[in-house]
């Protein structure tokens, strides 16, 4: 199938591209390379270097007539969303609505959306898809609003969708600068004998899911779980302090972290149930944190 992957030059998107190619699909990419990298794009894969918001995006739909849209391109930073809510909403909400309009106009068969656990907000409970949504950042809000548009486009115009709410994704190709994830940042810093910073007391928890598992969830969503919202997670929570210890052991580093004040917009605990994805997507993670960290650390060591 021909699959338009927005954000396909980014961390998760490029891993999806690799998997789609391996499965015999024809992926094409829409990415303005604002956070993605040219080197993530395999030879032979067509990339349109365009902003989501450009009027030229319609021409891509007209010309390529994709069967499926996997929408990953986004303003991905919680901090930036708090600094500039309008820009976050423009890219994340307006960008999504434009893609939905083109998807209807050019007969896309399914819209697969990368949402986030940031839609839930504060809770100490295990989070299910039916749990209340109360984002504490504009990023979480823009993802939740996009979900609402996707559901309404489905109701009004019958565009099938799957919404995947990813937990904290990590793995090879995640950036360790700018909008990087905590794991890639810690690994690079430990490898360079720098002092990593832990915001807050380090007892905050995250549900870390390995990127290849996330890519496989997207692949399965092509033919499964129509019109459903699913958590893509490991169903376990790990504190940042424990994560730090695991990584230090992995890298054989004795470096101690510095602790700084907690950041605005960061949730305290995140533990997402994945039983719905298991049942409806036939998906479960193949990597636990130890095996995922091994592969991730090996990638960054090789890159050094
Ligand atoms: N990484 C995570 O832990 C995580 C967790 C939950 C949800 N997500 C979601 O998954 C998706 C992919 O995230 P990622 O971690 O791979 O981030 P990423 O920044 O590596 O990927 C996003 C891609 O979108 C592109 N992009 C950004 N703005 C654009 C625009 N206006 N026009 C065209 N392209 C644009 C960037 O260049 C980048 O390649 C995002 O939608 C993100 O919100 C990620």
PDB file of N, CA and C in Angstrom, residues 182-183 186 190 196-206 208 237-250 253 255-260 268-269 289 293:
ATOM      1  N   UNK A 182      14.674  11.781  27.410  1.00  0.00           N
ATOM      2  CA  UNK A 182      15.542  11.687  28.585  1.00  0.00           C
ATOM      3  C   UNK A 182      16.591  10.576  28.409  1.00  0.00           C
ATOM      4  N   UNK A 183      16.219   9.478  27.779  1.00  0.00           N
ATOM      5  CA  UNK A 183      17.159   8.349  27.673  1.00  0.00           C
ATOM      6  C   UNK A 183      18.326   8.691  26.750  1.00  0.00           C
ATOM      7  N   UNK A 186      20.569  11.304  28.533  1.00  0.00           N
ATOM      8  CA  UNK A 186      21.415  10.713  29.592  1.00  0.00           C
ATOM      9  C   UNK A 186      22.549   9.890  28.974  1.00  0.00           C
ATOM     10  N   UNK A 190      26.421  10.653  29.642  1.00  0.00           N
ATOM     11  CA  UNK A 190      27.269   9.699  30.366  1.00  0.00           C
ATOM     12  C   UNK A 190      28.447   9.254  29.503  1.00  0.00           C
ATOM     13  N   UNK A 196      24.533  14.579  33.956  1.00  0.00           N
ATOM     14  CA  UNK A 196      23.110  14.701  33.607  1.00  0.00           C
ATOM     15  C   UNK A 196      22.308  15.411  34.689  1.00  0.00           C
ATOM     16  N   UNK A 197      21.234  16.079  34.259  1.00  0.00           N
ATOM     17  CA  UNK A 197      20.363  16.780  35.204  1.00  0.00           C
ATOM     18  C   UNK A 197      19.059  16.003  35.338  1.00  0.00           C
ATOM     19  N   UNK A 198      18.659  15.776  36.574  1.00  0.00           N
ATOM     20  CA  UNK A 198      17.338  15.197  36.829  1.00  0.00           C
ATOM     21  C   UNK A 198      16.456  16.314  37.372  1.00  0.00           C
ATOM     22  N   UNK A 199      15.330  16.559  36.702  1.00  0.00           N
ATOM     23  CA  UNK A 199      14.416  17.617  37.161  1.00  0.00           C
ATOM     24  C   UNK A 199      13.464  17.031  38.196  1.00  0.00           C
ATOM     25  N   UNK A 200      13.377  17.669  39.360  1.00  0.00           N
ATOM     26  CA  UNK A 200      12.576  17.131  40.456  1.00  0.00           C
ATOM     27  C   UNK A 200      13.431  16.165  41.266  1.00  0.00           C
ATOM     28  N   UNK A 201      12.750  15.312  42.084  1.00  0.00           N
ATOM     29  CA  UNK A 201      13.526  14.417  42.965  1.00  0.00           C
ATOM     30  C   UNK A 201      13.885  13.084  42.301  1.00  0.00           C
ATOM     31  N   UNK A 202      13.447  12.895  41.071  1.00  0.00           N
ATOM     32  CA  UNK A 202      13.787  11.662  40.357  1.00  0.00           C
ATOM     33  C   UNK A 202      12.849  10.505  40.671  1.00  0.00           C
ATOM     34  N   UNK A 203      11.889  10.750  41.581  1.00  0.00           N
ATOM     35  CA  UNK A 203      10.932   9.674  41.890  1.00  0.00           C
ATOM     36  C   UNK A 203       9.743   9.676  40.930  1.00  0.00           C
ATOM     37  N   UNK A 204       9.688  10.681  40.045  1.00  0.00           N
ATOM     38  CA  UNK A 204       8.624  10.677  39.041  1.00  0.00           C
ATOM     39  C   UNK A 204       8.825   9.470  38.114  1.00  0.00           C
ATOM     40  N   UNK A 205       7.728   8.931  37.633  1.00  0.00           N
ATOM     41  CA  UNK A 205       7.840   7.701  36.837  1.00  0.00           C
ATOM     42  C   UNK A 205       7.359   7.919  35.407  1.00  0.00           C
ATOM     43  N   UNK A 206       7.886   7.074  34.525  1.00  0.00           N
ATOM     44  CA  UNK A 206       7.468   7.082  33.126  1.00  0.00           C
ATOM     45  C   UNK A 206       7.314   5.642  32.658  1.00  0.00           C
ATOM     46  N   UNK A 208       8.255   3.615  29.676  1.00  0.00           N
ATOM     47  CA  UNK A 208       9.164   3.730  28.532  1.00  0.00           C
ATOM     48  C   UNK A 208       8.923   2.598  27.542  1.00  0.00           C
ATOM     49  N   UNK A 237       5.840   1.102  35.146  1.00  0.00           N
ATOM     50  CA  UNK A 237       6.403   2.440  35.335  1.00  0.00           C
ATOM     51  C   UNK A 237       7.791   2.319  35.945  1.00  0.00           C
ATOM     52  N   UNK A 238       8.657   3.219  35.537  1.00  0.00           N
ATOM     53  CA  UNK A 238      10.049   3.210  36.012  1.00  0.00           C
ATOM     54  C   UNK A 238      10.382   4.617  36.478  1.00  0.00           C
ATOM     55  N   UNK A 239      10.968   4.726  37.665  1.00  0.00           N
ATOM     56  CA  UNK A 239      11.333   6.078  38.127  1.00  0.00           C
ATOM     57  C   UNK A 239      12.570   6.552  37.367  1.00  0.00           C
ATOM     58  N   UNK A 240      12.724   7.850  37.293  1.00  0.00           N
ATOM     59  CA  UNK A 240      13.890   8.420  36.603  1.00  0.00           C
ATOM     60  C   UNK A 240      15.164   8.021  37.353  1.00  0.00           C
ATOM     61  N   UNK A 241      15.077   7.918  38.695  1.00  0.00           N
ATOM     62  CA  UNK A 241      16.258   7.479  39.451  1.00  0.00           C
ATOM     63  C   UNK A 241      16.663   6.057  39.077  1.00  0.00           C
ATOM     64  N   UNK A 242      15.669   5.161  38.963  1.00  0.00           N
ATOM     65  CA  UNK A 242      16.009   3.776  38.582  1.00  0.00           C
ATOM     66  C   UNK A 242      16.546   3.741  37.152  1.00  0.00           C
ATOM     67  N   UNK A 243      15.906   4.502  36.265  1.00  0.00           N
ATOM     68  CA  UNK A 243      16.385   4.572  34.885  1.00  0.00           C
ATOM     69  C   UNK A 243      17.850   4.998  34.864  1.00  0.00           C
ATOM     70  N   UNK A 244      18.164   6.002  35.679  1.00  0.00           N
ATOM     71  CA  UNK A 244      19.538   6.520  35.716  1.00  0.00           C
ATOM     72  C   UNK A 244      20.518   5.419  36.153  1.00  0.00           C
ATOM     73  N   UNK A 245      20.130   4.661  37.172  1.00  0.00           N
ATOM     74  CA  UNK A 245      20.993   3.573  37.649  1.00  0.00           C
ATOM     75  C   UNK A 245      21.184   2.523  36.555  1.00  0.00           C
ATOM     76  N   UNK A 246      20.092   2.156  35.895  1.00  0.00           N
ATOM     77  CA  UNK A 246      20.192   1.137  34.829  1.00  0.00           C
ATOM     78  C   UNK A 246      21.136   1.604  33.720  1.00  0.00           C
ATOM     79  N   UNK A 247      20.999   2.874  33.350  1.00  0.00           N
ATOM     80  CA  UNK A 247      21.836   3.407  32.264  1.00  0.00           C
ATOM     81  C   UNK A 247      23.304   3.512  32.685  1.00  0.00           C
ATOM     82  N   UNK A 248      23.524   3.947  33.918  1.00  0.00           N
ATOM     83  CA  UNK A 248      24.901   4.051  34.408  1.00  0.00           C
ATOM     84  C   UNK A 248      25.571   2.680  34.378  1.00  0.00           C
ATOM     85  N   UNK A 249      24.808   1.652  34.799  1.00  0.00           N
ATOM     86  CA  UNK A 249      25.367   0.294  34.770  1.00  0.00           C
ATOM     87  C   UNK A 249      25.675  -0.138  33.352  1.00  0.00           C
ATOM     88  N   UNK A 250      24.735   0.158  32.465  1.00  0.00           N
ATOM     89  CA  UNK A 250      24.876  -0.213  31.047  1.00  0.00           C
ATOM     90  C   UNK A 250      26.141   0.402  30.446  1.00  0.00           C
ATOM     91  N   UNK A 253      29.317   3.787  34.022  1.00  0.00           N
ATOM     92  CA  UNK A 253      29.662   5.149  34.432  1.00  0.00           C
ATOM     93  C   UNK A 253      29.405   5.310  35.927  1.00  0.00           C
ATOM     94  N   UNK A 255      29.357   8.443  37.167  1.00  0.00           N
ATOM     95  CA  UNK A 255      28.913   9.836  37.219  1.00  0.00           C
ATOM     96  C   UNK A 255      27.600   9.980  38.009  1.00  0.00           C
ATOM     97  N   UNK A 256      27.563  10.924  38.934  1.00  0.00           N
ATOM     98  CA  UNK A 256      26.315  11.181  39.691  1.00  0.00           C
ATOM     99  C   UNK A 256      25.537  12.293  38.987  1.00  0.00           C
ATOM    100  N   UNK A 257      24.190  12.257  39.033  1.00  0.00           N
ATOM    101  CA  UNK A 257      23.419  13.330  38.383  1.00  0.00           C
ATOM    102  C   UNK A 257      23.312  14.561  39.277  1.00  0.00           C
ATOM    103  N   UNK A 258      22.973  15.698  38.681  1.00  0.00           N
ATOM    104  CA  UNK A 258      22.581  16.889  39.450  1.00  0.00           C
ATOM    105  C   UNK A 258      21.053  16.942  39.487  1.00  0.00           C
ATOM    106  N   UNK A 259      20.508  17.375  40.611  1.00  0.00           N
ATOM    107  CA  UNK A 259      19.050  17.506  40.714  1.00  0.00           C
ATOM    108  C   UNK A 259      18.672  18.976  40.628  1.00  0.00           C
ATOM    109  N   UNK A 260      17.703  19.294  39.762  1.00  0.00           N
ATOM    110  CA  UNK A 260      17.221  20.681  39.656  1.00  0.00           C
ATOM    111  C   UNK A 260      15.698  20.713  39.814  1.00  0.00           C
ATOM    112  N   UNK A 268       3.646  13.789  36.804  1.00  0.00           N
ATOM    113  CA  UNK A 268       4.417  13.145  37.875  1.00  0.00           C
ATOM    114  C   UNK A 268       4.575  11.649  37.604  1.00  0.00           C
ATOM    115  N   UNK A 269       3.442  11.000  37.355  1.00  0.00           N
ATOM    116  CA  UNK A 269       3.520   9.555  37.134  1.00  0.00           C
ATOM    117  C   UNK A 269       2.835   9.177  35.833  1.00  0.00           C
ATOM    118  N   UNK A 289      12.525  -2.967  29.326  1.00  0.00           N
ATOM    119  CA  UNK A 289      13.409  -1.797  29.417  1.00  0.00           C
ATOM    120  C   UNK A 289      14.887  -2.206  29.286  1.00  0.00           C
ATOM    121  N   UNK A 293      17.121  -0.769  26.354  1.00  0.00           N
ATOM    122  CA  UNK A 293      18.247   0.116  26.702  1.00  0.00           C
ATOM    123  C   UNK A 293      19.548  -0.413  26.123  1.00  0.00           C
TER     124      UNK A 293
END
